[in-house]
Amino acid sequence: MSYSFRTGPRFARDLPFIAVGIAGGVFAAFSIAMVAAVGQRRGGEEATWLHMTALVAGTAAVLAIAALRGKHPTFLRPMDQGWVLSIVAATFAALAIMSVRGIAWYYLTSGLVSVVTFMLMTWLVVRVNLAFFFASNTLGTVFGALVMDEIGAFGAAEREVSAVRIAGVMLVAAGVVLVRTGK
């Protein structure tokens, strides 16, 4: 028995949205694990700085590309211009690169992964309700965190996935279904 996307059961129609929410959560867990690793090495202030400079560089680059393709943001002039946003992106990218001294270069990607996370979040929230977004995103974040713990991502202590932890993920998954189908 097959269902079309538009006429099938609600859960089948929601699967792409659930997948986007989960993906956003997994990306968030990855990014948070990277920020925590930098924080262990350099302190929370520097970890936040590194993450935010890369995040601003990535966001400005996305906006610059959109503006250069003719879709200008509704910012005040001159911040709606692609060339200005390109300068902002380049400036913050340079600040991020200068700040990465003493740690692996790939920690810069935490901010870029957050750009993707925020874009997925915005795409999803405007298409479904806020509770559904948070439920599916939380499921992805919890799942991603379990994987990060299992492998000891970025030098963190390894923590095995246990039956109790899997049961916790299943409760969150049940919450996603209840949030979307509950009345």
CSV table of N, CA, C and O in Angstrom, one decimal, residues 14-28 117 120-121 123-124 132-141:
chain,number,residue,atom,x,y,z
A,14,ASP,N,4.5,14.1,7.3
A,14,ASP,CA,5.4,14.8,8.2
A,14,ASP,C,6.8,14.2,8.2
A,14,ASP,O,7.7,14.9,8.7
A,15,LEU,N,7.0,13.1,7.6
A,15,LEU,CA,8.4,12.5,7.6
A,15,LEU,C,9.5,13.4,7.1
A,15,LEU,O,10.5,13.5,7.7
A,16,PRO,N,9.3,14.1,6.0
A,16,PRO,CA,10.4,15.0,5.6
A,16,PRO,C,10.6,16.1,6.6
A,16,PRO,O,11.8,16.5,6.8
A,17,PHE,N,9.6,16.6,7.2
A,17,PHE,CA,9.8,17.6,8.3
A,17,PHE,C,10.4,17.1,9.5
A,17,PHE,O,11.3,17.7,10.1
A,18,ILE,N,10.1,15.9,9.9
A,18,ILE,CA,10.7,15.2,11.0
A,18,ILE,C,12.2,15.0,10.7
A,18,ILE,O,13.1,15.3,11.5
A,19,ALA,N,12.5,14.6,9.5
A,19,ALA,CA,13.9,14.4,9.1
A,19,ALA,C,14.7,15.7,9.1
A,19,ALA,O,15.8,15.7,9.6
A,20,VAL,N,14.1,16.8,8.7
A,20,VAL,CA,14.8,18.1,8.7
A,20,VAL,C,15.0,18.5,10.2
A,20,VAL,O,16.1,18.9,10.5
A,21,GLY,N,14.0,18.3,11.0
A,21,GLY,CA,14.2,18.6,12.4
A,21,GLY,C,15.3,17.8,13.1
A,21,GLY,O,16.1,18.3,13.9
A,22,ILE,N,15.3,16.5,12.8
A,22,ILE,CA,16.3,15.6,13.4
A,22,ILE,C,17.7,16.0,12.9
A,22,ILE,O,18.7,16.1,13.6
A,23,ALA,N,17.8,16.3,11.6
A,23,ALA,CA,19.1,16.7,11.0
A,23,ALA,C,19.6,17.9,11.6
A,23,ALA,O,20.8,18.0,12.0
A,24,GLY,N,18.7,18.9,11.8
A,24,GLY,CA,19.1,20.1,12.5
A,24,GLY,C,19.7,19.8,13.9
A,24,GLY,O,20.6,20.4,14.4
A,25,GLY,N,19.0,18.9,14.6
A,25,GLY,CA,19.4,18.6,16.0
A,25,GLY,C,20.8,17.9,16.0
A,25,GLY,O,21.6,18.1,16.8
A,26,VAL,N,21.0,17.0,15.0
A,26,VAL,CA,22.3,16.3,14.9
A,26,VAL,C,23.4,17.3,14.6
A,26,VAL,O,24.5,17.2,15.2
A,27,PHE,N,23.1,18.2,13.7
A,27,PHE,CA,24.1,19.2,13.4
A,27,PHE,C,24.4,20.1,14.7
A,27,PHE,O,25.6,20.4,14.9
A,28,ALA,N,23.4,20.4,15.4
A,28,ALA,CA,23.6,21.1,16.7
A,28,ALA,C,24.4,20.4,17.7
A,28,ALA,O,25.3,21.0,18.3
A,117,THR,N,22.5,24.7,10.6
A,117,THR,CA,21.5,24.4,11.6
A,117,THR,C,20.4,25.5,11.7
A,117,THR,O,19.2,25.2,11.7
A,120,LEU,N,18.2,25.4,8.5
A,120,LEU,CA,17.3,24.3,8.6
A,120,LEU,C,16.1,24.7,9.6
A,120,LEU,O,15.0,24.4,9.4
A,121,MET,N,16.5,25.3,10.7
A,121,MET,CA,15.6,25.6,11.8
A,121,MET,C,14.5,26.6,11.2
A,121,MET,O,13.3,26.4,11.3
A,123,TRP,N,13.8,27.2,8.0
A,123,TRP,CA,13.0,26.5,7.0
A,123,TRP,C,11.9,25.7,7.6
A,123,TRP,O,10.8,25.7,7.1
A,124,LEU,N,12.2,25.0,8.7
A,124,LEU,CA,11.2,24.1,9.3
A,124,LEU,C,10.2,24.9,10.1
A,124,LEU,O,9.0,24.6,9.9
A,132,PHE,N,6.4,21.4,17.3
A,132,PHE,CA,6.9,20.3,16.4
A,132,PHE,C,8.4,20.4,16.1
A,132,PHE,O,9.2,19.5,16.1
A,133,PHE,N,8.8,21.7,15.8
A,133,PHE,CA,10.2,21.9,15.5
A,133,PHE,C,11.1,21.5,16.7
A,133,PHE,O,12.0,20.8,16.6
A,134,PHE,N,10.7,22.0,17.9
A,134,PHE,CA,11.5,21.7,19.1
A,134,PHE,C,11.5,20.2,19.4
A,134,PHE,O,12.6,19.7,19.8
A,135,ALA,N,10.4,19.6,19.2
A,135,ALA,CA,10.4,18.1,19.5
A,135,ALA,C,11.3,17.4,18.6
A,135,ALA,O,12.1,16.5,19.0
A,136,SER,N,11.2,17.6,17.3
A,136,SER,CA,12.0,16.9,16.3
A,136,SER,C,13.5,17.3,16.4
A,136,SER,O,14.4,16.4,16.3
A,137,ASN,N,13.8,18.5,16.7
A,137,ASN,CA,15.1,19.0,16.8
A,137,ASN,C,15.8,18.4,18.1
A,137,ASN,O,16.9,18.0,18.1
A,138,THR,N,15.0,18.3,19.1
A,138,THR,CA,15.5,17.7,20.4
A,138,THR,C,15.8,16.3,20.2
A,138,THR,O,16.9,15.8,20.7
A,139,LEU,N,15.0,15.6,19.4
A,139,LEU,CA,15.3,14.2,19.1
A,139,LEU,C,16.6,14.1,18.4
A,139,LEU,O,17.5,13.2,18.8
A,140,GLY,N,16.8,14.9,17.4
A,140,GLY,CA,18.1,14.9,16.7
A,140,GLY,C,19.3,15.2,17.6
A,140,GLY,O,20.4,14.6,17.5
A,141,THR,N,19.1,16.2,18.5
A,141,THR,CA,20.2,16.6,19.3
A,141,THR,C,20.5,15.5,20.3
A,141,THR,O,21.7,15.2,20.5
